[in-house]
Every structure is written in structure tokens, then in C-alpha cells.
GROMACS .gro file of N, CA and C in nm:
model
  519
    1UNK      N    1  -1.999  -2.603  -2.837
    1UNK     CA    2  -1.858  -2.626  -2.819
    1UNK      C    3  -1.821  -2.582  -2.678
    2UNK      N    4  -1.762  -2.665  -2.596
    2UNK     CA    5  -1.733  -2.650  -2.430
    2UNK      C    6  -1.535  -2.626  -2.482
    3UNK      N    7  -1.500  -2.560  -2.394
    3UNK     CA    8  -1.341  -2.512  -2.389
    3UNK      C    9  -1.325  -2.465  -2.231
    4UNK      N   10  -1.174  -2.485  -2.237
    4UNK     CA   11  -1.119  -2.442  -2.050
    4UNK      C   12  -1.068  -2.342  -2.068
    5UNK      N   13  -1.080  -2.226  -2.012
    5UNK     CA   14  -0.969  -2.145  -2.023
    5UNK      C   15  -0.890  -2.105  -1.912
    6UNK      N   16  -0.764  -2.098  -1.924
    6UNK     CA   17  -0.665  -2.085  -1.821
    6UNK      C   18  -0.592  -1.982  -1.791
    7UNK      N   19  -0.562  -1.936  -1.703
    7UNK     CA   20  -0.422  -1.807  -1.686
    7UNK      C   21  -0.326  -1.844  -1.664
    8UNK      N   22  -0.247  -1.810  -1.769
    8UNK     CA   23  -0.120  -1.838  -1.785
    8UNK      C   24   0.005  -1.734  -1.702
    9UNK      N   25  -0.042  -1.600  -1.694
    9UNK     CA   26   0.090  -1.534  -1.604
    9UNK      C   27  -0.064  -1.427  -1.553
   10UNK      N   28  -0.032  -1.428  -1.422
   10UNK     CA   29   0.044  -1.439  -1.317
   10UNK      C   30  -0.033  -1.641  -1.339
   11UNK      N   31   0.026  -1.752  -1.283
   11UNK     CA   32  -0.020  -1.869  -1.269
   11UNK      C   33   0.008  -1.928  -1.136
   12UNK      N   34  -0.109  -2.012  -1.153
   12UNK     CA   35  -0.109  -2.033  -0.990
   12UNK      C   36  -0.071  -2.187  -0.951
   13UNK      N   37   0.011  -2.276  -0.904
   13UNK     CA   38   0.070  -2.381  -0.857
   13UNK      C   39  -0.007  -2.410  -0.734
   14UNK      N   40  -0.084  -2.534  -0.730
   14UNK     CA   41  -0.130  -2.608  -0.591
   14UNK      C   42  -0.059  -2.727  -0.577
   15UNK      N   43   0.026  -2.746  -0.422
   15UNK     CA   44   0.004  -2.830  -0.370
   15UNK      C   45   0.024  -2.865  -0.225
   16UNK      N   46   0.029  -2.977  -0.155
   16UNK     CA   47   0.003  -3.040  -0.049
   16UNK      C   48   0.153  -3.040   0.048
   17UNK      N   49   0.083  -2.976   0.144
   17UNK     CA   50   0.214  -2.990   0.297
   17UNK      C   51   0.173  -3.049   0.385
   18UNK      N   52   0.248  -3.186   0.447
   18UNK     CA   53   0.175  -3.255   0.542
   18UNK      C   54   0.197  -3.169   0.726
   19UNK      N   55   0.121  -3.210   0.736
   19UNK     CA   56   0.022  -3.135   0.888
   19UNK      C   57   0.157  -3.174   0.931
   20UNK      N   58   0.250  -3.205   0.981
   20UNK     CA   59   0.377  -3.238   1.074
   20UNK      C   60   0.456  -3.179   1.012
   21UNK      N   61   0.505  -3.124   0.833
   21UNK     CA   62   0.589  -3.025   0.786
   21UNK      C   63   0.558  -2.885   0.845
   22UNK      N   64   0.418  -2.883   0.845
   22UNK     CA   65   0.345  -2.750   0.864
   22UNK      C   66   0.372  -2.699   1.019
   23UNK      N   67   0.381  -2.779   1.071
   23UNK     CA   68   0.355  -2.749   1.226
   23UNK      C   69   0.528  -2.738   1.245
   24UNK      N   70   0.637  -2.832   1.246
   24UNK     CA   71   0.725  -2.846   1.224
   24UNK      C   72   0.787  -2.744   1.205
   25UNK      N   73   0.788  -2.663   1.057
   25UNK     CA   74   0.866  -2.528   1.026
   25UNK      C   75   0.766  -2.412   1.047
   26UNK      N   76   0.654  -2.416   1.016
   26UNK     CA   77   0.586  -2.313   1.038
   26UNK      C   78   0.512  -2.229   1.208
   27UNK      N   79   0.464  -2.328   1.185
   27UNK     CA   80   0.395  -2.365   1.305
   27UNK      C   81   0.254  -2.268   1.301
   28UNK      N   82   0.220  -2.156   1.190
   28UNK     CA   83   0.109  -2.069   1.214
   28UNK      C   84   0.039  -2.051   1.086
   29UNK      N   85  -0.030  -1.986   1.034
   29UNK     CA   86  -0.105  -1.989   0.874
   29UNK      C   87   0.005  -1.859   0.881
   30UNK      N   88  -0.004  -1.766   0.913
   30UNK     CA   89   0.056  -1.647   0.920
   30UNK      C   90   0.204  -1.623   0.897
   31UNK      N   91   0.291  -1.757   0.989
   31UNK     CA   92   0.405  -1.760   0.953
   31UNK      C   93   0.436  -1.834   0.824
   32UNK      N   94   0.369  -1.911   0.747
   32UNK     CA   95   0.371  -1.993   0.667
   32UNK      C   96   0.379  -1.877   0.534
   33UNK      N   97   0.263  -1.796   0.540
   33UNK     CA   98   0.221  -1.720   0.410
   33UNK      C   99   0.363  -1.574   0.466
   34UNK      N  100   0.392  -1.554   0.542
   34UNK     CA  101   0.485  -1.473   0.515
   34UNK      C  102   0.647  -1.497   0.548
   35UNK      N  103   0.660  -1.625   0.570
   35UNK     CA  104   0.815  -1.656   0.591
   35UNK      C  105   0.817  -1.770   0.473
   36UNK      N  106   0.765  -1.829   0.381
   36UNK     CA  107   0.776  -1.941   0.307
   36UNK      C  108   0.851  -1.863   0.153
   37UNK      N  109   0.979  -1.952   0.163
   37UNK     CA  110   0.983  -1.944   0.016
   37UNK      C  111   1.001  -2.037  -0.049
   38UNK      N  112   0.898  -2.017  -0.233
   38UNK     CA  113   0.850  -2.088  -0.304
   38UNK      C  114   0.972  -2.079  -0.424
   39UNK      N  115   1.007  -2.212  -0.480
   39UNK     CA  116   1.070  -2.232  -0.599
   39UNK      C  117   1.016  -2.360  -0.634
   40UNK      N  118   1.027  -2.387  -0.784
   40UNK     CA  119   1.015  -2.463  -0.834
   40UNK      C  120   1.149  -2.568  -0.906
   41UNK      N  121   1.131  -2.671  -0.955
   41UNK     CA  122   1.200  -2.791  -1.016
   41UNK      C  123   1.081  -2.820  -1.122
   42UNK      N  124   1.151  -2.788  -1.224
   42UNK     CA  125   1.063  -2.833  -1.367
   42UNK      C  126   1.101  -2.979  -1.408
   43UNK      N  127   1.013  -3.060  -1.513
   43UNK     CA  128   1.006  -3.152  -1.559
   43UNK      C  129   1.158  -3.244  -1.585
   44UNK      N  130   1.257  -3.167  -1.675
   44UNK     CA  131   1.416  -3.192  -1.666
   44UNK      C  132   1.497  -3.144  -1.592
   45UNK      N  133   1.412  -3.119  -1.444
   45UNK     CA  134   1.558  -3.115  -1.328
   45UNK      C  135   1.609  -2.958  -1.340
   46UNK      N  136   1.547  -2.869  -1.404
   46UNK     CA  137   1.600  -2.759  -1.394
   46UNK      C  138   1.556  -2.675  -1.318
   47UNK      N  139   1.590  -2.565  -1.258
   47UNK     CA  140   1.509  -2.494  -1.148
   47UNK      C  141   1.459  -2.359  -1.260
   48UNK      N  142   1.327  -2.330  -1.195
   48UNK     CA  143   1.277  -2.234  -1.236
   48UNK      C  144   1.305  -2.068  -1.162
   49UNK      N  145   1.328  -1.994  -1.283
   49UNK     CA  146   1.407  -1.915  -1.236
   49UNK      C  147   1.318  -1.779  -1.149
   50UNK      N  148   1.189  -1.833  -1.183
   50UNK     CA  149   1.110  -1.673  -1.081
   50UNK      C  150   1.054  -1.727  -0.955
   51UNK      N  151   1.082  -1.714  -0.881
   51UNK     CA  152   1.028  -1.717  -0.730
   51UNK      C  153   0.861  -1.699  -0.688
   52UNK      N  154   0.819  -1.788  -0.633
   52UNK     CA  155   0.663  -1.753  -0.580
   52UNK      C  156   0.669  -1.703  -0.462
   53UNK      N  157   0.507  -1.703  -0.409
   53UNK     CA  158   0.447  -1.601  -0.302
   53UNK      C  159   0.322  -1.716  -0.273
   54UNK      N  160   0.321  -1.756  -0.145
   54UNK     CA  161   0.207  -1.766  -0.073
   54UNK      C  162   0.081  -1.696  -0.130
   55UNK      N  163  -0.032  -1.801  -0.171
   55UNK     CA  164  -0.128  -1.686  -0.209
   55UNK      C  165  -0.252  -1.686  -0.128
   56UNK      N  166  -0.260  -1.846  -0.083
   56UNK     CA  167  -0.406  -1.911  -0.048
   56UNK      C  168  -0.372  -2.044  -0.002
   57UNK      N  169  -0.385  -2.022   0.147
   57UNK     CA  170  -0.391  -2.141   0.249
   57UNK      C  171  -0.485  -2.194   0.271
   58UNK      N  172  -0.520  -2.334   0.238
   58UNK     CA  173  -0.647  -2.384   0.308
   58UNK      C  174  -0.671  -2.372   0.443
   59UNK      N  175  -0.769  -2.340   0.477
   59UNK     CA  176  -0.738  -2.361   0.667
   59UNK      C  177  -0.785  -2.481   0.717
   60UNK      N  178  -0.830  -2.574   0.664
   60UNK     CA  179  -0.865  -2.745   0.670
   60UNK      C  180  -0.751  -2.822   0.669
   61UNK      N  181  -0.724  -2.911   0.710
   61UNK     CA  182  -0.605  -3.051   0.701
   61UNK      C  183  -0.709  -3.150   0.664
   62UNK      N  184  -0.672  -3.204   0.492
   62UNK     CA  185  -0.763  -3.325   0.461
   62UNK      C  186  -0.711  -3.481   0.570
   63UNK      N  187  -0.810  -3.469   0.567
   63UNK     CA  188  -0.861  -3.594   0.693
   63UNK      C  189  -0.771  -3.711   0.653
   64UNK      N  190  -0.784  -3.774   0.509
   64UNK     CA  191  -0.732  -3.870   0.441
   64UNK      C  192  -0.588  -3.839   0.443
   65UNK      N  193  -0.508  -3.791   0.405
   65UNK     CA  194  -0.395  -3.746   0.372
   65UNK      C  195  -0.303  -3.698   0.501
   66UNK      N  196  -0.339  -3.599   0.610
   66UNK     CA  197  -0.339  -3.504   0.677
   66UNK      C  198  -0.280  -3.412   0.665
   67UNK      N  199  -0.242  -3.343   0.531
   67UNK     CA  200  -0.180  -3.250   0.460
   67UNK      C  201  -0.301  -3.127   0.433
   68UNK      N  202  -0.201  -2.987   0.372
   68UNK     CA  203  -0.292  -2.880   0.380
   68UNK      C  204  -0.241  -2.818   0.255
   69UNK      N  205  -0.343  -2.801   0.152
   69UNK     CA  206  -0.327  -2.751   0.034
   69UNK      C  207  -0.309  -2.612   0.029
   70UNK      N  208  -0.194  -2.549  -0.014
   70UNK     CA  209  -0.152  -2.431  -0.047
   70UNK      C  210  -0.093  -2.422  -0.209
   71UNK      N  211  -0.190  -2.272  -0.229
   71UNK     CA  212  -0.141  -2.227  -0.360
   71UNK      C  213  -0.025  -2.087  -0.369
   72UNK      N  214   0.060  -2.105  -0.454
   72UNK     CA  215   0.155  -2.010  -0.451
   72UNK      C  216   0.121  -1.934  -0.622
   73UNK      N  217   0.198  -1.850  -0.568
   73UNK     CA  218   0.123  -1.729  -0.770
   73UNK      C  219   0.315  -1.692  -0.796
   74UNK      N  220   0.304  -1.772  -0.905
   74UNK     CA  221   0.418  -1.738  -0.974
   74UNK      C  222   0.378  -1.604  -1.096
   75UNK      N  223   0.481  -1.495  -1.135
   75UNK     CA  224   0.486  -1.484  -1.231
   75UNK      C  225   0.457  -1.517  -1.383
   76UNK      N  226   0.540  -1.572  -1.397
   76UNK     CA  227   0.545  -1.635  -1.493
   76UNK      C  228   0.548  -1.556  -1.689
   77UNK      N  229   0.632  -1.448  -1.644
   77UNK     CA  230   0.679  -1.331  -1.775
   77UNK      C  231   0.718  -1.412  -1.884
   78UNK      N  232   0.779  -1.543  -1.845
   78UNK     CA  233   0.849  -1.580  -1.971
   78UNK      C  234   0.745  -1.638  -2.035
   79UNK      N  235   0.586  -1.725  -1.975
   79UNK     CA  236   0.540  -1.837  -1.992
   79UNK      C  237   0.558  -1.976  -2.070
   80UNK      N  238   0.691  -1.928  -1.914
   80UNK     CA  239   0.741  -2.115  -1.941
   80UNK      C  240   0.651  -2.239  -1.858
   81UNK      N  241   0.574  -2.191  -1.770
   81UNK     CA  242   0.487  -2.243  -1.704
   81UNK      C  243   0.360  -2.274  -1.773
   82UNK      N  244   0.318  -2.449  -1.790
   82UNK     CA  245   0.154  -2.456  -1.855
   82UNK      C  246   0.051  -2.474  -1.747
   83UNK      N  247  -0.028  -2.443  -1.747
   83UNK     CA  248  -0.133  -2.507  -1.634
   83UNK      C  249  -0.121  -2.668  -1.705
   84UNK      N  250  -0.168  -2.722  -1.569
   84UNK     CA  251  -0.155  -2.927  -1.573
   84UNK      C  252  -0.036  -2.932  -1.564
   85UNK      N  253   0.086  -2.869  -1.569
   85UNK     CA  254   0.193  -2.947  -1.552
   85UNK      C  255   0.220  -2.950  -1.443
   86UNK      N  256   0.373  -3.095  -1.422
   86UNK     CA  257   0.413  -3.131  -1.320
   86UNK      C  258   0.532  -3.053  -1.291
   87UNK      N  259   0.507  -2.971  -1.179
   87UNK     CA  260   0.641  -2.943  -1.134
   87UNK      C  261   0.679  -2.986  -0.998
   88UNK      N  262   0.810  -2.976  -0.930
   88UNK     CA  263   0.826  -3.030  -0.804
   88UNK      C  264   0.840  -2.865  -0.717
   89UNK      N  265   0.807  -2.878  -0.561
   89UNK     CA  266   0.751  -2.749  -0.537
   89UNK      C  267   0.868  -2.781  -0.432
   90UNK      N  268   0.996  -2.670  -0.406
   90UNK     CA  269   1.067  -2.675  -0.307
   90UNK      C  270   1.056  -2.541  -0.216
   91UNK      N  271   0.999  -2.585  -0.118
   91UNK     CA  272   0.959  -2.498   0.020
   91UNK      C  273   1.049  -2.485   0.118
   92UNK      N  274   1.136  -2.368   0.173
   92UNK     CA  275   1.169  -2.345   0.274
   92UNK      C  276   1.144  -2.220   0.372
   93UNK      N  277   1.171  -2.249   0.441
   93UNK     CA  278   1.164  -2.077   0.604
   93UNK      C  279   1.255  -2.000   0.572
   94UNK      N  280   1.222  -1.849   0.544
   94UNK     CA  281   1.299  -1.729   0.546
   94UNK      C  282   1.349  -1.746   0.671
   95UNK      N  283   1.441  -1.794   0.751
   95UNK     CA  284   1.515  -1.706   0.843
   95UNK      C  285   1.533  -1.598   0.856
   96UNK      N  286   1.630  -1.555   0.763
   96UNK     CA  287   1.652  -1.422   0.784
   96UNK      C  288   1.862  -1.478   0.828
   97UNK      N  289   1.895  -1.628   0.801
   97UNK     CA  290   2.000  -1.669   0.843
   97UNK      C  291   2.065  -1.718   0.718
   98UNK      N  292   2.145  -1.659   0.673
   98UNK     CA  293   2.207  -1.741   0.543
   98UNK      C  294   2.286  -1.851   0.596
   99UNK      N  295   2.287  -1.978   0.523
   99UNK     CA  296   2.342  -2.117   0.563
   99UNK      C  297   2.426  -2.149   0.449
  100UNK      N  298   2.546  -2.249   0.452
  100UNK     CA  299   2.605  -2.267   0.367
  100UNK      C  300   2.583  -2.368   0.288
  101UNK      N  301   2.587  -2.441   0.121
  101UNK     CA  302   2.500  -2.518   0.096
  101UNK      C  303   2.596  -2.627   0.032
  102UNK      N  304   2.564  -2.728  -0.003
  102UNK     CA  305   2.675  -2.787  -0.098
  102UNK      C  306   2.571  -2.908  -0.183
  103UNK      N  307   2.650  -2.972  -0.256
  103UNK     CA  308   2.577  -3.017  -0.370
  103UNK      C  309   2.528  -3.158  -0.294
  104UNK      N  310   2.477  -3.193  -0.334
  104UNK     CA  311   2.414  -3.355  -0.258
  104UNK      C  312   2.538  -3.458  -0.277
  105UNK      N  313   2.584  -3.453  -0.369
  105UNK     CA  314   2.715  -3.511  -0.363
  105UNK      C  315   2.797  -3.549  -0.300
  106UNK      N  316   2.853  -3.460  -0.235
  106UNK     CA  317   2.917  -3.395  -0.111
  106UNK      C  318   2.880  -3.459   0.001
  107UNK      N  319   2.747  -3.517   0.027
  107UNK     CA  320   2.696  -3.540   0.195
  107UNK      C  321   2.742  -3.706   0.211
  108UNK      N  322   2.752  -3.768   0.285
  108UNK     CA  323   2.796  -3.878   0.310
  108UNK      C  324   2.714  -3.939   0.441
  109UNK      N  325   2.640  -4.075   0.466
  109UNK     CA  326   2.609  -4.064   0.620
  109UNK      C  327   2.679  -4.172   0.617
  110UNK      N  328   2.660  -4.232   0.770
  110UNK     CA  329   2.735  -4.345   0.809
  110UNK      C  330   2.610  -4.358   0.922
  111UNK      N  331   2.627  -4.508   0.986
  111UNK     CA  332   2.522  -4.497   1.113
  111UNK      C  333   2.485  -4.429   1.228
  112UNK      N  334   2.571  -4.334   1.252
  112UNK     CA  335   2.533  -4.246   1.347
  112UNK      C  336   2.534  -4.067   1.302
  113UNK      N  337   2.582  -3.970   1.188
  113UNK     CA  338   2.617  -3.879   1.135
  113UNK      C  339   2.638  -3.877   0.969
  114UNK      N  340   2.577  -3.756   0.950
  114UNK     CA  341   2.583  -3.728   0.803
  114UNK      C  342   2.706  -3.630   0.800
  115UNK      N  343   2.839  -3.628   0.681
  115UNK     CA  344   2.945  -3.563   0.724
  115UNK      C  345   2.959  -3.528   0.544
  116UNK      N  346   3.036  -3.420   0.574
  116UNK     CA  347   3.143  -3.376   0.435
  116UNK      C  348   3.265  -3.376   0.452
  117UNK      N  349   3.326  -3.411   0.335
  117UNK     CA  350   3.487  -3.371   0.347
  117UNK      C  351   3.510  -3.251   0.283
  118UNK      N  352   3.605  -3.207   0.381
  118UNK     CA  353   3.653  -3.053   0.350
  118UNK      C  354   3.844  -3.037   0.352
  119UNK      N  355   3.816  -2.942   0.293
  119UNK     CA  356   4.001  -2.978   0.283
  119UNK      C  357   4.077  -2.799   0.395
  120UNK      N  358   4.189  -2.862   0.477
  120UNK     CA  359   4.214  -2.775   0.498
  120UNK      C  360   4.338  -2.706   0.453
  121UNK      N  361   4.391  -2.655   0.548
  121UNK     CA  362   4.502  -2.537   0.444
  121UNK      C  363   4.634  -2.591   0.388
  122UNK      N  364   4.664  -2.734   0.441
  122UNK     CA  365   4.794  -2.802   0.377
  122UNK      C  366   4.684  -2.911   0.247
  123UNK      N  367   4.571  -2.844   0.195
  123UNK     CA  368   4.491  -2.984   0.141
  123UNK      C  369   4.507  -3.137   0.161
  124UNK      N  370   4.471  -3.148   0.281
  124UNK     CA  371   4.431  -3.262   0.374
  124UNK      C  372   4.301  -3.290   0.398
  125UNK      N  373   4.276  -3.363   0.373
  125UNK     CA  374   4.105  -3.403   0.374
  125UNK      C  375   4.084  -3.442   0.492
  126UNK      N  376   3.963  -3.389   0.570
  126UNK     CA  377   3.944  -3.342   0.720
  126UNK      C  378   3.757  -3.415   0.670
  127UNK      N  379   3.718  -3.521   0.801
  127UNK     CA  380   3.585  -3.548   0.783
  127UNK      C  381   3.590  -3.439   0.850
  128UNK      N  382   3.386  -3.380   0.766
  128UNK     CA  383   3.312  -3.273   0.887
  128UNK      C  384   3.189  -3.353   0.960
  129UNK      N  385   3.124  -3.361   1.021
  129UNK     CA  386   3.026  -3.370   1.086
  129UNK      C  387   2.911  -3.259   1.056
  130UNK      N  388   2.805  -3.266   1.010
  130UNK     CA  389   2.749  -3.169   0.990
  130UNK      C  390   2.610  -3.177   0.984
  131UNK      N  391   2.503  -3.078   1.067
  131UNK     CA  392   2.354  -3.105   1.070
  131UNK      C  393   2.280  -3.072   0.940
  132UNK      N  394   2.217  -3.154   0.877
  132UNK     CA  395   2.142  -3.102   0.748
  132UNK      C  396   2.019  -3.018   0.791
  133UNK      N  397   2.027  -2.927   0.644
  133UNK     CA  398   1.907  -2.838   0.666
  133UNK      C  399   1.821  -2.909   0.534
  134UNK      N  400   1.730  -2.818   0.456
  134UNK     CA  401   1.629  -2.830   0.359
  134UNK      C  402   1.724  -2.862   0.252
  135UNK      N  403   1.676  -2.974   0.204
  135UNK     CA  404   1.705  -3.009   0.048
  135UNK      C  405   1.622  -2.950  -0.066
  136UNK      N  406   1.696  -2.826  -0.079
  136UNK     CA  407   1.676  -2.773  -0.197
  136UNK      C  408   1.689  -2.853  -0.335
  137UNK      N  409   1.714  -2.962  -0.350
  137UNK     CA  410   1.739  -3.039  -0.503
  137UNK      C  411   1.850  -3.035  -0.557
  138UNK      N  412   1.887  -2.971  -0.604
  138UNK     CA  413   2.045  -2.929  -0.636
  138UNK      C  414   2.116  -2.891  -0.557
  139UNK      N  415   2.100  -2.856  -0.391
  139UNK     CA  416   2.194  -2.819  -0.311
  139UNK      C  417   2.137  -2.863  -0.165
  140UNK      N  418   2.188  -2.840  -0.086
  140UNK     CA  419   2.148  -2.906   0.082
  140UNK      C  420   2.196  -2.783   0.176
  141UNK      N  421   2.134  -2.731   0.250
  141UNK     CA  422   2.139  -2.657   0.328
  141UNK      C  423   2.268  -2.754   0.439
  142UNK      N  424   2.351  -2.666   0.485
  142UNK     CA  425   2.431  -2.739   0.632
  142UNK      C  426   2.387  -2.628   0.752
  143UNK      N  427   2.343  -2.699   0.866
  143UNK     CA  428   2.261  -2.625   0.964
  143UNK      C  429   2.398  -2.587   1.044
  144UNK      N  430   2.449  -2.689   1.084
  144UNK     CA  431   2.627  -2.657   1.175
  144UNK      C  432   2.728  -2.751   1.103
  145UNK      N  433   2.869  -2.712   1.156
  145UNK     CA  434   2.969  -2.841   1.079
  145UNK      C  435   3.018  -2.775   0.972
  146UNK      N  436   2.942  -2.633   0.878
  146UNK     CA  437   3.077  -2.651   0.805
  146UNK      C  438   3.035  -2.444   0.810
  147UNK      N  439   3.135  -2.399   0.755
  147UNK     CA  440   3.143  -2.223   0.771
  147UNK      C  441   3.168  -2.199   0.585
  148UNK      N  442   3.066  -2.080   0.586
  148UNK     CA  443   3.129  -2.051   0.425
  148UNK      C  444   3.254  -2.022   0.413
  149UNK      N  445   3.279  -2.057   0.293
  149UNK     CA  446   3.379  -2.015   0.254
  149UNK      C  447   3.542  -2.143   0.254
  150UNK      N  448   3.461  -2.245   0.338
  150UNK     CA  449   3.577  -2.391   0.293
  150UNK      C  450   3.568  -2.451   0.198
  151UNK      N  451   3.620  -2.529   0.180
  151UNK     CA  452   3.671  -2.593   0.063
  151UNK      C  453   3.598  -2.702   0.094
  152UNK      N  454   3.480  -2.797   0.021
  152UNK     CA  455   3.437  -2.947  -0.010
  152UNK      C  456   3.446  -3.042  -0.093
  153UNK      N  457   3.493  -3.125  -0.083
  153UNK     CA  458   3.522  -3.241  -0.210
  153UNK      C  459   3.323  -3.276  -0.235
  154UNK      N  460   3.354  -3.279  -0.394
  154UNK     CA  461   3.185  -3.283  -0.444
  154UNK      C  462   3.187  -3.442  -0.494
  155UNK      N  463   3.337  -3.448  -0.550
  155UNK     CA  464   3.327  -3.558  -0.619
  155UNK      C  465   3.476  -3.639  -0.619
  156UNK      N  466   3.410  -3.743  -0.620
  156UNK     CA  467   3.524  -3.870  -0.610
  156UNK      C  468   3.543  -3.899  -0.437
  157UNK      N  469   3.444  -3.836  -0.380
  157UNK     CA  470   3.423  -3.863  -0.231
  157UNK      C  471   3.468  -4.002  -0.203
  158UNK      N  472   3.414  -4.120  -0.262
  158UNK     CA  473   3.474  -4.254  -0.220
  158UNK      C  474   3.593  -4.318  -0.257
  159UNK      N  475   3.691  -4.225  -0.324
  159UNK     CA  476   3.785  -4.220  -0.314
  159UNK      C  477   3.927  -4.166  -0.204
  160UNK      N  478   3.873  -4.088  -0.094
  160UNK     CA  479   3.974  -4.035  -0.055
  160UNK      C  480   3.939  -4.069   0.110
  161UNK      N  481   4.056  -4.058   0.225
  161UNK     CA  482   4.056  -4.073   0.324
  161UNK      C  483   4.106  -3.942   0.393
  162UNK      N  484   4.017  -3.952   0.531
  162UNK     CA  485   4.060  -3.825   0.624
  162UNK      C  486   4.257  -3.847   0.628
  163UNK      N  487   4.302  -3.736   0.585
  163UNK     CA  488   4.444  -3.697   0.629
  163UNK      C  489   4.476  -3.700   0.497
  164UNK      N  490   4.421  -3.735   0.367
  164UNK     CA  491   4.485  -3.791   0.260
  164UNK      C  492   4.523  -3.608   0.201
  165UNK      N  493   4.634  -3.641   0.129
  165UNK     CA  494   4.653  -3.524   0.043
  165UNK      C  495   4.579  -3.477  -0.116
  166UNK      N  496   4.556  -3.417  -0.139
  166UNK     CA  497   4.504  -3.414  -0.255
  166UNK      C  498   4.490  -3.304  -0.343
  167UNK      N  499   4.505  -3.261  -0.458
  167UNK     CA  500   4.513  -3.120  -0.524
  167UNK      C  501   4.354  -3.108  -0.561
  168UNK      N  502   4.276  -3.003  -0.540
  168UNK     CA  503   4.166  -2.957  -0.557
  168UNK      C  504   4.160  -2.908  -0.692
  169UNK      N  505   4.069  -2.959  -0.773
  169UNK     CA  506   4.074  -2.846  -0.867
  169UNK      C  507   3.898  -2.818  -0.846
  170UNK      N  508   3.892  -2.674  -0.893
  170UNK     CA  509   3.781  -2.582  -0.876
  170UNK      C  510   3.657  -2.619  -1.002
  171UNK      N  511   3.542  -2.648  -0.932
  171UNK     CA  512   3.415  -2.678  -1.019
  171UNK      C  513   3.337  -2.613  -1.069
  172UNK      N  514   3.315  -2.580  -1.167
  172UNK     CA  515   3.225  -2.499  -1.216
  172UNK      C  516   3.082  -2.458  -1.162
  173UNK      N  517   3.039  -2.375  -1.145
  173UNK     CA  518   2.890  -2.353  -1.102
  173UNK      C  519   2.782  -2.361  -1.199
   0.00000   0.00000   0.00000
């Protein structure tokens, strides 16, 4: 009788960063394994709630692909995690800079700029202009263009025009 056996906590997640992400945000094996942070997106869109760690960088870029396989070591206390499953792996750079985020909803492009509407203090809907950061899945980093703490229309965006008035009501998190 042949059987697999697996570890289930601490568990380990592999996958693939292409050689131009890598170089791009990282730029070093060193900065990668100690400025990267690891979350996950499970099967129904939900985010997983324990955070990984860099564990094991390939130091090769497959030839075919030109991506570089990295494994991260989750926890995994609850074992909600199976080995073989699919999860989606969302990677970003510790700065060390908190950014303000808003729901994907919210972003709008047009042919030259990606913008949000934000409301200001007479609730007047004001386009922003604004540089995107990492798409976290459920939220979008804004690099410049908007400051915490304003007000963004999430929804019914194609409904409203810069100057328009409008009563905000507050969305649940």
C-alpha cells in the first residue's frame, strides 16, 4: 500500500513571480524574503486571515516561463488550508509607508488617467486623479491623488457628475 503524506500546519504555498515583477519591486533575493508580504485569496473570494513569510527562493528564473518560484510557510492553526489547493497568492513591498486603499469599485479610467470620486465638504463630487498601487483583491492601493481620511463614492459611480450634489450614506466594512 503506497500513501502521501502531507503537513498540514505550519504549510507551505508555492508559487511563480515573473523575472520583471521581481526585479521591478524587489529588485534583490534579500529584499524579496525580507520586505514581501504574503496573503492569500481562497477558493470563494475570501481572504485568508493568517499572514505568510518568505521561506525559500529559488535562485534560478525558469527559462520557459521567466518567472522564479517562491515558497511562503503559512501557519495555518485553524487548518483551513489543504495541501493541492488553489489559492490566489497576493504579494506586496513592506514600505514601511501606509497608503490609502479603496474598493475596486471606486477606480474609474478613462484614456489618459485612472481617477476616484471623492466628495468634498459641501458633498460635491470632485474627480480625483490618482496613481494606482498593488491590487490587493478586495482593495487597491492609491500611490498619490487621494489622502486618508476623504470621503469616496464606491458605488453608483456611473451615476453621478463632478460638481453634482449628493447625500453620502456610510458603507459597511
Amino acid at each position: 500500500m503506497l500513501c502521501t503524506i502531507n503537513q498540514i500546519a505550519p504549510l507551505r504555498v508555492r508559487f511563480a513571480m515573473s523575472n520583471r515583477d521581481y526585479i521591478t519591486l524587489f529588485g534583490s533575493l534579500e529584499s524579496l524574503k525580507s520586505e514581501a508580504n504574503i496573503a492569500l485569496k481562497l477558493a470563494d473570494d475570501s481572504r485568508y486571515e493568517e499572514a505568510g513569510a518568505v521561506e525559500l527562493i529559488d535562485n534560478e528564473a525558469n527559462r520557459q516561463t521567466d518567472t522564479i518560484q517562491i515558497f511562503a510557510r503559512f501557519p495555518n492553526a485553524g487548518r483551513k488550508l489543504l495541501p493541492g489547493s488553489t489559492v490566489t497568492v497576493l504579494l506586496t513591498k513592506n514600505t514601511g509607508v501606509r497608503l490609502p486603499a479603496v474598493r475596486p469599485s471606486a477606480v474609474m479610467h478613462d484614456s489618459y488617467d485612472a481617477y476616484v470620486y471623492t466628495l468634498d465638504a459641501q458633498n460635491q463630487v470632485v474627480r480625483r486623479e490618482v496613481k494606482l498601487g498593488s491590487d490587493l483583491g478586495d482593495l487597491i492601493l492609491i500611490k498619490t491623488g487621494l489622502q486618508a481620511g476623504e470621503t469616496v463614492i464606491v458605488d453608483g459611480t456611473h451615476k453621478v457628475m463632478p460638481g453634482d450634489k449628493v447625500a453620502p450614506v456610510a458603507q459597511e466594512d
